[in-house]
Coordinates of N, CA and C in Angstrom, one line a residue:
Chain P
D1190 N 99.7 119.4 79.9 CA 99.8 118.5 81.0 C 99.0 119.0 82.2
I1191 N 98.5 118.0 83.0 CA 97.7 118.4 84.2 C 98.7 118.6 85.3
Q1192 N 98.7 119.8 85.9 CA 99.6 120.1 87.1 C 98.9 119.7 88.4
M1193 N 99.7 119.1 89.3 CA 99.2 118.8 90.6 C 99.9 119.6 91.6
T1194 N 99.2 120.2 92.5 CA 99.8 121.1 93.5 C 99.3 120.6 94.9
Q1195 N 100.3 120.2 95.7 CA 100.1 119.8 97.1 C 100.3 120.9 98.1
S1196 N 99.6 120.8 99.1 CA 99.9 121.7 100.3 C 99.5 121.1 101.6
P1197 N 100.4 121.3 102.6 CA 101.6 122.1 102.5 C 102.7 121.3 101.9
S1198 N 103.9 121.9 101.7 CA 105.0 121.2 101.2 C 105.6 120.4 102.3
S1199 N 105.5 120.9 103.6 CA 105.9 120.1 104.7 C 105.1 120.5 105.9
L1200 N 105.1 119.6 106.9 CA 104.4 119.9 108.1 C 105.0 119.1 109.3
A1201 N 104.9 119.6 110.4 CA 105.4 119.0 111.6 C 104.2 118.6 112.5
A1202 N 104.2 117.4 112.9 CA 103.1 116.9 113.7 C 103.5 115.9 114.8
S1203 N 102.7 115.7 115.8 CA 103.0 114.7 116.8 C 102.3 113.4 116.7
V1204 N 102.8 112.4 117.3 CA 102.1 111.1 117.3 C 100.7 111.3 117.9
G1205 N 99.7 110.8 117.2 CA 98.3 110.9 117.6 C 97.6 112.0 117.0
D1206 N 98.3 112.9 116.3 CA 97.6 114.1 115.6 C 96.8 113.6 114.4
R1207 N 95.8 114.4 114.1 CA 95.1 114.2 112.8 C 95.8 115.1 111.8
V1208 N 96.2 114.5 110.7 CA 96.9 115.2 109.6 C 96.2 115.2 108.3
T1209 N 96.1 116.4 107.7 CA 95.4 116.5 106.4 C 96.4 117.1 105.4
I1210 N 96.4 116.5 104.2 CA 97.2 117.0 103.1 C 96.3 117.2 101.9
T1211 N 96.4 118.3 101.2 CA 95.6 118.6 100.1 C 96.3 118.5 98.8
C1212 N 95.6 118.2 97.8 CA 96.1 118.1 96.4 C 95.1 118.8 95.5
R1213 N 95.6 119.7 94.6 CA 94.7 120.3 93.7 C 95.2 120.1 92.3
A1214 N 94.3 119.8 91.4 CA 94.6 119.5 90.0 C 94.3 120.8 89.2
S1215 N 95.1 121.0 88.1 CA 94.9 122.2 87.3 C 93.7 122.2 86.4
Q1216 N 93.0 121.0 86.3 CA 91.8 120.8 85.6 C 91.1 119.6 86.3
T1217 N 89.8 119.5 85.9 CA 89.1 118.4 86.6 C 89.6 117.0 86.2
I1218 N 89.8 116.1 87.2 CA 90.3 114.8 86.9 C 89.3 113.7 87.5
S1219 N 88.1 114.1 87.7 CA 87.1 113.2 88.2 C 87.6 112.6 89.5
N1220 N 87.7 111.3 89.6 CA 88.3 110.7 90.9 C 89.6 109.9 90.5
Y1221 N 90.3 110.3 89.4 CA 91.5 109.6 89.0 C 92.7 110.2 89.8
L1222 N 92.7 109.9 91.1 CA 93.7 110.5 92.0 C 94.2 109.4 92.9
N1223 N 95.5 109.3 93.0 CA 96.1 108.3 93.9 C 97.0 109.0 94.9
W1224 N 97.2 108.3 96.0 CA 98.2 108.8 97.0 C 99.2 107.7 97.3
Y1225 N 100.5 108.2 97.4 CA 101.6 107.3 97.8 C 102.3 107.8 99.0
Q1226 N 102.9 106.9 99.7 CA 103.8 107.2 100.8 C 105.2 106.8 100.4
Q1227 N 106.2 107.6 100.7 CA 107.6 107.3 100.4 C 108.5 107.5 101.6
K1228 N 109.2 106.5 102.1 CA 110.1 106.7 103.1 C 111.5 106.7 102.5
P1229 N 112.5 107.3 103.3 CA 113.8 107.5 102.7 C 114.5 106.2 102.2
G1230 N 115.0 106.3 101.0 CA 115.7 105.2 100.4 C 114.8 104.1 99.9
K1231 N 113.5 104.3 99.9 CA 112.5 103.3 99.5 C 111.7 103.8 98.3
A1232 N 111.1 102.8 97.6 CA 110.2 103.2 96.5 C 108.8 103.6 97.1
P1233 N 108.1 104.5 96.4 CA 106.8 104.9 96.9 C 105.9 103.7 97.0
K1234 N 105.0 103.8 97.9 CA 104.0 102.7 98.2 C 102.6 103.3 98.0
L1235 N 101.8 102.6 97.3 CA 100.4 103.0 97.0 C 99.6 102.9 98.3
L1236 N 98.9 104.0 98.7 CA 98.0 104.0 99.8 C 96.6 104.1 99.4
I1237 N 96.2 105.0 98.6 CA 94.8 105.3 98.2 C 94.8 105.3 96.7
Y1238 N 93.8 104.7 96.1 CA 93.6 104.8 94.6 C 92.1 105.3 94.4
A1239 N 91.9 105.8 93.2 CA 90.6 106.3 92.8 C 90.0 107.2 93.9
A1240 N 90.9 108.1 94.4 CA 90.6 109.2 95.4 C 90.3 108.7 96.8
S1241 N 89.6 107.6 96.9 CA 89.1 107.2 98.3 C 89.2 105.7 98.6
S1242 N 89.7 104.9 97.7 CA 89.8 103.5 97.9 C 91.1 103.1 98.6
L1243 N 91.0 102.4 99.7 CA 92.2 102.0 100.5 C 92.8 100.8 99.8
Q1244 N 94.1 100.9 99.5 CA 94.8 99.8 99.0 C 94.9 98.7 100.0
S1245 N 94.8 97.4 99.6 CA 94.9 96.3 100.5 C 96.1 96.3 101.4
G1246 N 95.9 96.1 102.7 CA 97.0 96.1 103.6 C 97.4 97.4 104.2
V1247 N 96.8 98.5 103.7 CA 97.0 99.8 104.3 C 96.1 100.1 105.5
P1248 N 96.7 100.6 106.6 CA 95.9 100.8 107.8 C 94.7 101.7 107.5
S1249 N 93.6 101.5 108.3 CA 92.4 102.3 108.1 C 92.5 103.7 108.6
R1250 N 93.6 104.1 109.3 CA 93.7 105.5 109.7 C 94.0 106.4 108.5
F1251 N 94.4 105.8 107.4 CA 94.5 106.5 106.1 C 93.2 106.6 105.4
S1252 N 92.8 107.8 104.9 CA 91.6 107.9 104.1 C 91.8 109.0 103.1
G1253 N 91.1 108.9 102.0 CA 91.1 109.9 101.0 C 89.8 110.4 100.6
S1254 N 89.7 111.6 100.1 CA 88.4 112.1 99.7 C 88.6 113.1 98.6
G1255 N 87.5 113.5 97.9 CA 87.6 114.5 96.9 C 87.2 114.0 95.5
S1256 N 86.9 115.0 94.7 CA 86.5 114.7 93.3 C 86.7 116.0 92.5
G1257 N 86.9 115.9 91.2 CA 87.0 117.1 90.4 C 88.4 117.6 90.4
T1258 N 88.7 118.6 91.2 CA 90.0 119.2 91.2 C 90.6 119.2 92.6
D1259 N 89.8 119.0 93.7 CA 90.3 119.1 95.0 C 90.2 117.8 95.8
F1260 N 91.3 117.4 96.4 CA 91.4 116.1 97.0 C 92.2 116.3 98.4
T1261 N 91.9 115.3 99.3 CA 92.5 115.3 100.6 C 92.9 113.9 101.0
L1262 N 94.1 113.9 101.6 CA 94.6 112.7 102.3 C 94.5 113.0 103.8
T1263 N 93.9 112.1 104.5 CA 93.8 112.3 106.0 C 94.4 111.1 106.7
I1264 N 95.2 111.4 107.7 CA 95.7 110.4 108.6 C 95.1 110.7 110.0
S1265 N 94.2 109.8 110.4 CA 93.3 110.1 111.6 C 94.1 110.2 112.9
S1266 N 95.1 109.4 113.0 CA 95.9 109.4 114.3 C 97.3 109.0 113.9
L1267 N 98.2 110.0 113.7 CA 99.5 109.8 113.2 C 100.3 108.8 114.1
Q1268 N 100.9 107.9 113.4 CA 101.8 106.9 114.1 C 103.3 107.1 113.8
P1269 N 104.2 106.6 114.6 CA 105.6 106.8 114.3 C 106.0 106.4 112.9
E1270 N 105.4 105.3 112.4 CA 105.8 104.8 111.1 C 105.2 105.6 109.9
D1271 N 104.4 106.6 110.2 CA 103.8 107.5 109.2 C 104.6 108.7 108.8
F1272 N 105.7 108.9 109.5 CA 106.6 110.0 109.1 C 107.3 109.7 107.8
A1273 N 107.0 110.4 106.8 CA 107.4 110.1 105.4 C 107.0 111.3 104.5
T1274 N 107.2 111.1 103.2 CA 106.7 112.0 102.2 C 105.6 111.4 101.5
Y1275 N 104.6 112.2 101.2 CA 103.4 111.8 100.6 C 103.2 112.5 99.2
Y1276 N 102.8 111.7 98.2 CA 102.6 112.3 96.9 C 101.2 112.0 96.4
C1277 N 100.6 112.9 95.7 CA 99.4 112.6 95.0 C 99.8 112.4 93.5
Q1278 N 99.0 111.8 92.7 CA 99.3 111.5 91.3 C 97.9 111.3 90.6
Q1279 N 97.8 112.0 89.4 CA 96.6 111.9 88.6 C 96.8 110.9 87.5
S1280 N 95.8 110.1 87.2 CA 95.8 109.2 86.1 C 94.6 109.4 85.2
Y1281 N 94.1 110.7 85.2 CA 93.0 111.1 84.3 C 93.5 111.2 82.8
S1282 N 94.6 111.9 82.7 CA 95.1 112.1 81.3 C 96.0 110.9 80.9
T1283 N 96.4 110.8 79.7 CA 97.3 109.8 79.3 C 98.7 110.0 79.9
L1284 N 99.1 111.3 80.1 CA 100.3 111.6 80.7 C 100.1 111.8 82.2
W1285 N 100.6 110.8 83.0 CA 100.3 110.9 84.4 C 101.3 111.8 85.1
T1286 N 100.9 112.6 86.1 CA 101.7 113.5 86.8 C 101.5 113.4 88.3
F1287 N 102.6 113.8 89.0 CA 102.6 113.8 90.5 C 102.6 115.2 91.0
G1288 N 102.1 115.3 92.2 CA 102.3 116.5 93.0 C 103.8 116.5 93.5
Q1289 N 104.2 117.7 94.1 CA 105.6 117.9 94.4 C 105.9 117.2 95.7
G1290 N 104.9 116.7 96.5 CA 105.2 116.0 97.7 C 105.0 116.8 98.9
T1291 N 104.6 116.1 100.0 CA 104.4 116.7 101.3 C 105.2 115.9 102.3
K1292 N 106.1 116.5 103.0 CA 106.9 115.8 104.0 C 106.3 116.0 105.3
V1293 N 106.0 114.9 106.0 CA 105.5 114.9 107.3 C 106.6 114.6 108.3
E1294 N 106.9 115.5 109.2 CA 108.0 115.4 110.1 C 107.5 115.4 111.5
I1295 N 108.4 115.0 112.4 CA 108.1 114.9 113.8 C 108.2 116.2 114.5
K1296 N 107.1 116.6 115.2 CA 107.2 117.9 115.9 C 108.0 117.7 117.2
Chain H
Q1361 N 102.1 87.2 92.7 CA 102.3 88.7 92.9 C 103.4 89.2 92.1
V1362 N 103.2 90.2 91.4 CA 104.2 90.8 90.5 C 105.3 91.4 91.3
Q1363 N 106.6 91.1 90.9 CA 107.7 91.7 91.5 C 108.6 92.3 90.4
L1364 N 109.2 93.4 90.7 CA 110.0 94.1 89.7 C 111.4 94.4 90.2
Q1365 N 112.4 94.3 89.3 CA 113.8 94.5 89.7 C 114.5 95.2 88.6
E1366 N 115.0 96.5 88.9 CA 115.7 97.2 87.9 C 117.2 96.8 87.9
S1367 N 117.8 97.0 86.8 CA 119.3 96.7 86.7 C 119.9 97.6 85.6
G1368 N 121.2 97.8 85.7 CA 121.9 98.6 84.7 C 123.0 99.3 85.3
P1369 N 123.8 100.0 84.5 CA 125.0 100.7 85.0 C 124.6 101.8 86.0
G1370 N 125.4 101.9 87.0 CA 125.2 103.0 88.0 C 125.8 104.3 87.7
L1371 N 126.7 104.3 86.7 CA 127.5 105.5 86.3 C 127.5 105.5 84.7
V1372 N 127.0 106.7 84.2 CA 127.0 106.9 82.8 C 127.7 108.2 82.5
K1373 N 128.4 108.3 81.4 CA 129.2 109.5 81.1 C 128.2 110.5 80.4
P1374 N 128.5 111.8 80.6 CA 127.7 112.8 79.8 C 127.7 112.6 78.3
S1375 N 126.6 112.8 77.7 CA 126.3 112.7 76.3 C 126.1 111.2 75.8
E1376 N 126.3 110.3 76.7 CA 126.1 108.9 76.4 C 124.6 108.5 76.7
T1377 N 124.3 107.2 76.4 CA 122.9 106.7 76.6 C 122.8 105.9 77.9
L1378 N 121.8 106.2 78.7 CA 121.5 105.5 79.9 C 120.6 104.3 79.5
S1379 N 121.0 103.1 79.9 CA 120.2 101.9 79.6 C 119.9 101.1 80.8
L1380 N 118.6 100.9 81.1 CA 118.2 100.2 82.3 C 117.2 99.1 81.8
T1381 N 117.1 98.0 82.6 CA 116.2 96.9 82.4 C 115.4 96.7 83.6
C1382 N 114.2 96.3 83.5 CA 113.3 95.9 84.6 C 112.8 94.5 84.4
A1383 N 113.3 93.6 85.2 CA 112.9 92.2 85.1 C 111.6 92.0 85.9
V1384 N 110.6 91.4 85.3 CA 109.3 91.1 85.9 C 109.2 89.7 86.2
S1385 N 108.8 89.4 87.5 CA 108.5 88.1 87.9 C 107.1 88.0 88.6
G1386 N 106.6 86.8 88.6 CA 105.3 86.6 89.2 C 104.1 86.6 88.3
D1387 N 104.3 87.1 87.1 CA 103.2 87.2 86.1 C 103.8 87.5 84.7
S1388 N 102.9 87.4 83.7 CA 103.4 87.6 82.4 C 103.4 89.1 82.1
I1389 N 104.5 89.6 81.5 CA 104.6 91.0 81.1 C 103.6 91.4 80.2
S1390 N 102.9 90.5 79.5 CA 101.9 90.8 78.5 C 100.6 91.3 79.0
R1391 N 100.5 91.1 80.4 CA 99.2 91.4 81.0 C 99.0 92.8 81.4
Y1392 N 100.0 93.6 81.5 CA 99.9 94.9 82.1 C 100.6 96.0 81.3
Y1393 N 100.4 97.2 81.6 CA 101.2 98.3 81.1 C 102.3 98.5 82.1
W1394 N 103.4 99.2 81.6 CA 104.6 99.3 82.4 C 105.2 100.7 82.2
S1395 N 105.7 101.3 83.3 CA 106.2 102.6 83.3 C 107.6 102.7 83.9
W1396 N 108.3 103.8 83.5 CA 109.5 104.2 84.2 C 109.2 105.6 84.8
I1397 N 109.8 105.7 86.0 CA 109.6 107.0 86.8 C 111.0 107.3 87.4
R1398 N 111.3 108.5 87.5 CA 112.6 108.9 88.1 C 112.5 109.9 89.2
Q1399 N 113.5 110.0 90.1 CA 113.5 110.9 91.2 C 114.9 111.4 91.5
P1400 N 115.2 112.6 91.1 CA 116.5 113.2 91.5 C 116.6 113.3 93.1
A1401 N 117.8 113.3 93.6 CA 118.0 113.3 95.0 C 117.3 114.5 95.7
G1402 N 116.5 114.2 96.7 CA 115.9 115.2 97.4 C 114.7 115.9 96.7
K1403 N 114.3 115.4 95.5 CA 113.3 116.0 94.7 C 112.1 115.0 94.6
G1404 N 111.1 115.5 93.8 CA 109.9 114.7 93.6 C 110.0 113.7 92.4
L1405 N 108.9 113.1 92.2 CA 108.8 112.0 91.2 C 108.4 112.5 89.8
E1406 N 109.1 112.0 88.8 CA 108.8 112.4 87.4 C 108.5 111.2 86.6
W1407 N 107.3 111.1 86.0 CA 107.0 110.0 85.1 C 107.7 110.2 83.8
I1408 N 108.4 109.1 83.4 CA 109.2 109.2 82.1 C 108.4 108.7 80.9
G1409 N 107.7 107.5 81.1 CA 107.0 107.0 80.0 C 106.4 105.7 80.2
R1410 N 105.6 105.2 79.3 CA 104.8 103.9 79.5 C 104.9 103.1 78.2
I1411 N 104.9 101.8 78.4 CA 104.7 100.9 77.2 C 103.4 100.1 77.5
Y1412 N 102.6 100.0 76.4 CA 101.4 99.3 76.5 C 101.5 97.8 76.1
T1413 N 100.5 97.0 76.3 CA 100.6 95.6 76.0 C 100.8 95.3 74.5
N1414 N 100.3 96.3 73.7 CA 100.5 96.1 72.3 C 101.9 96.6 71.8
G1415 N 102.7 97.1 72.7 CA 104.0 97.6 72.3 C 104.0 99.1 72.0
N1416 N 102.9 99.7 72.0 CA 102.9 101.2 71.8 C 103.4 101.8 73.0
T1417 N 103.9 103.0 72.8 CA 104.6 103.8 73.9 C 104.1 105.2 73.9
I1418 N 104.2 105.8 75.1 CA 103.9 107.2 75.3 C 104.9 107.8 76.3
Y1419 N 105.4 109.0 76.0 CA 106.5 109.5 76.8 C 106.1 110.9 77.3
N1420 N 106.8 111.3 78.4 CA 106.7 112.6 79.0 C 107.3 113.6 77.9
P1421 N 106.5 114.6 77.6 CA 106.9 115.5 76.5 C 108.3 116.1 76.8
S1422 N 108.6 116.3 78.1 CA 109.9 116.9 78.4 C 111.1 116.0 78.1
L1423 N 110.8 114.8 77.9 CA 111.9 113.8 77.6 C 111.8 113.1 76.3
K1424 N 110.7 113.3 75.6 CA 110.3 112.5 74.5 C 111.3 112.3 73.4
S1425 N 112.1 113.4 73.2 CA 113.1 113.3 72.1 C 114.3 112.4 72.4
R1426 N 114.4 112.0 73.7 CA 115.6 111.3 74.1 C 115.2 109.9 74.7
V1427 N 113.9 109.5 74.8 CA 113.5 108.3 75.5 C 113.0 107.3 74.6
T1428 N 113.4 106.0 74.9 CA 112.8 104.9 74.2 C 112.6 103.8 75.3
I1429 N 111.3 103.3 75.3 CA 111.0 102.2 76.2 C 110.6 101.0 75.3
S1430 N 111.1 99.8 75.6 CA 110.8 98.7 74.8 C 110.6 97.5 75.7
V1431 N 110.0 96.4 75.1 CA 109.7 95.2 75.9 C 110.2 94.0 75.2
D1432 N 110.7 93.1 76.0 CA 111.2 91.8 75.6 C 110.3 90.7 76.2
T1433 N 109.3 90.3 75.5 CA 108.3 89.3 76.1 C 109.0 88.0 76.4
S1434 N 110.0 87.6 75.6 CA 110.6 86.3 75.8 C 111.4 86.2 77.1
R1435 N 111.9 87.4 77.5 CA 112.6 87.5 78.8 C 111.8 88.0 79.9
N1436 N 110.5 88.4 79.6 CA 109.6 89.0 80.6 C 110.3 90.2 81.3
Q1437 N 110.8 91.1 80.4 CA 111.4 92.3 80.9 C 111.1 93.5 80.0
F1438 N 111.3 94.7 80.5 CA 111.2 95.9 79.6 C 112.4 96.8 80.0
S1439 N 112.6 97.7 79.0 CA 113.9 98.5 79.1 C 113.6 100.0 78.9
L1440 N 114.6 100.8 79.4 CA 114.6 102.2 79.2 C 115.9 102.6 78.6
N1441 N 115.8 103.4 77.5 CA 117.0 104.0 77.0 C 116.8 105.5 77.0
L1442 N 117.8 106.3 77.6 CA 117.7 107.7 77.6 C 119.0 108.2 77.0
S1443 N 118.9 108.9 75.9 CA 120.1 109.3 75.2 C 120.6 110.7 75.6
S1444 N 121.8 111.0 75.2 CA 122.4 112.4 75.4 C 122.2 112.8 76.8
V1445 N 122.6 112.0 77.8 CA 122.4 112.4 79.2 C 123.3 113.5 79.7
T1446 N 122.8 114.2 80.6 CA 123.6 115.3 81.3 C 123.4 115.0 82.8
A1447 N 124.1 115.9 83.6 CA 124.0 115.7 85.1 C 122.6 115.8 85.6
A1448 N 121.8 116.5 84.8 CA 120.4 116.7 85.2 C 119.6 115.4 85.2
D1449 N 120.2 114.4 84.5 CA 119.5 113.0 84.5 C 119.9 112.1 85.6
T1450 N 120.8 112.6 86.5 CA 121.2 111.8 87.7 C 120.0 111.7 88.6
A1451 N 119.6 110.5 88.9 CA 118.4 110.2 89.7 C 118.3 108.7 90.0
V1452 N 117.4 108.4 90.9 CA 117.0 107.1 91.1 C 115.9 106.8 90.1
Y1453 N 116.0 105.7 89.4 CA 115.1 105.3 88.4 C 114.3 104.1 88.8
Y1454 N 113.0 104.2 88.8 CA 112.1 103.2 89.2 C 111.3 102.6 88.0
C1455 N 111.1 101.3 88.0 CA 110.1 100.8 87.1 C 108.8 100.4 87.9
A1456 N 107.7 100.4 87.2 CA 106.4 100.2 88.0 C 105.4 99.6 87.1
T1457 N 104.5 98.9 87.7 CA 103.4 98.2 87.0 C 102.1 99.1 87.1
E1458 N 101.4 99.1 86.0 CA 100.1 99.8 86.0 C 99.0 98.7 85.9
G1459 N 98.7 98.1 87.0 CA 97.7 97.1 87.0 C 96.3 97.7 87.0
G1460 N 96.2 98.9 87.4 CA 94.9 99.7 87.3 C 95.3 101.1 87.0
N1461 N 94.6 102.0 87.3 CA 94.9 103.4 87.1 C 95.8 104.0 88.1
Y1462 N 96.9 103.2 88.5 CA 97.8 103.6 89.5 C 99.1 102.8 89.3
F1463 N 100.2 103.3 90.0 CA 101.4 102.6 89.9 C 101.5 101.6 91.1
D1464 N 101.5 100.3 90.9 CA 101.6 99.3 91.9 C 101.7 97.9 91.3
P1465 N 102.8 97.2 91.7 CA 103.9 97.6 92.5 C 105.0 98.3 91.8
W1466 N 106.0 98.7 92.6 CA 107.2 99.4 92.1 C 108.4 98.5 92.3
G1467 N 109.5 98.7 91.4 CA 110.7 98.1 91.7 C 111.4 98.9 92.9
Q1468 N 112.5 98.4 93.4 CA 113.2 99.1 94.5 C 113.9 100.3 94.1
G1469 N 114.1 100.5 92.8 CA 114.9 101.7 92.3 C 116.3 101.4 92.1
T1470 N 116.9 102.1 91.1 CA 118.4 102.0 90.9 C 118.9 103.4 90.7
L1471 N 120.0 103.8 91.3 CA 120.6 105.1 91.2 C 121.5 105.1 90.0
V1472 N 121.3 106.1 89.2 CA 122.2 106.3 88.0 C 122.8 107.7 88.2
I1473 N 124.1 107.8 88.2 CA 124.8 109.0 88.2 C 125.4 109.3 86.9
V1474 N 125.2 110.5 86.4 CA 125.8 111.0 85.2 C 127.1 111.8 85.5
S1475 N 128.2 111.3 85.2 CA 129.5 112.0 85.5 C 130.6 111.4 84.6
S1476 N 131.5 112.3 84.3 CA 132.7 111.8 83.6 C 133.8 111.3 84.5

């Protein structure tokens, strides 16, 4: 299985901050990397697919980058509604796997 | 637009079989791949398995011996059976569409508690 490792596991930030979350794959996955946002009691929501493509309806303050084994999710200016847990997920292998999640909390 | 809705018992006894159904609306179930994903309380997401349009399946190796995913095209729904459950199988269970190389959309999730 391909292991996905996110860092940090949690972070505290203020509204307006630039936030960066990283995701590393245990082997190369090209650009088969997706990012999801999950709020308490809700299903995950797709934000970014294919490493850098913004899902329809997702605000442009979210962006993704990377290829191979190292990927980044960036929120350019954190908004109150962005406090949530973020997961990366690889779809390179037949067996899809998630990172352990990064919780973004209010500072 | 595809919409998904999970249903099934919220409480299952240890050693019994957990059975859930995901009803698909807004499109034909034959057009996409479908997955089940679970999330224990306070923990991360675990992919359980997938059913392809031809009915073939693939499962997470950690659950493979206990999982069966099937599809009922006449009812536009697919199902999850997980046998010999223990407390470790207590989780929110989600069904999800694989319209591309990602999960979208997802069902709202259903909590299953394993307890006697």
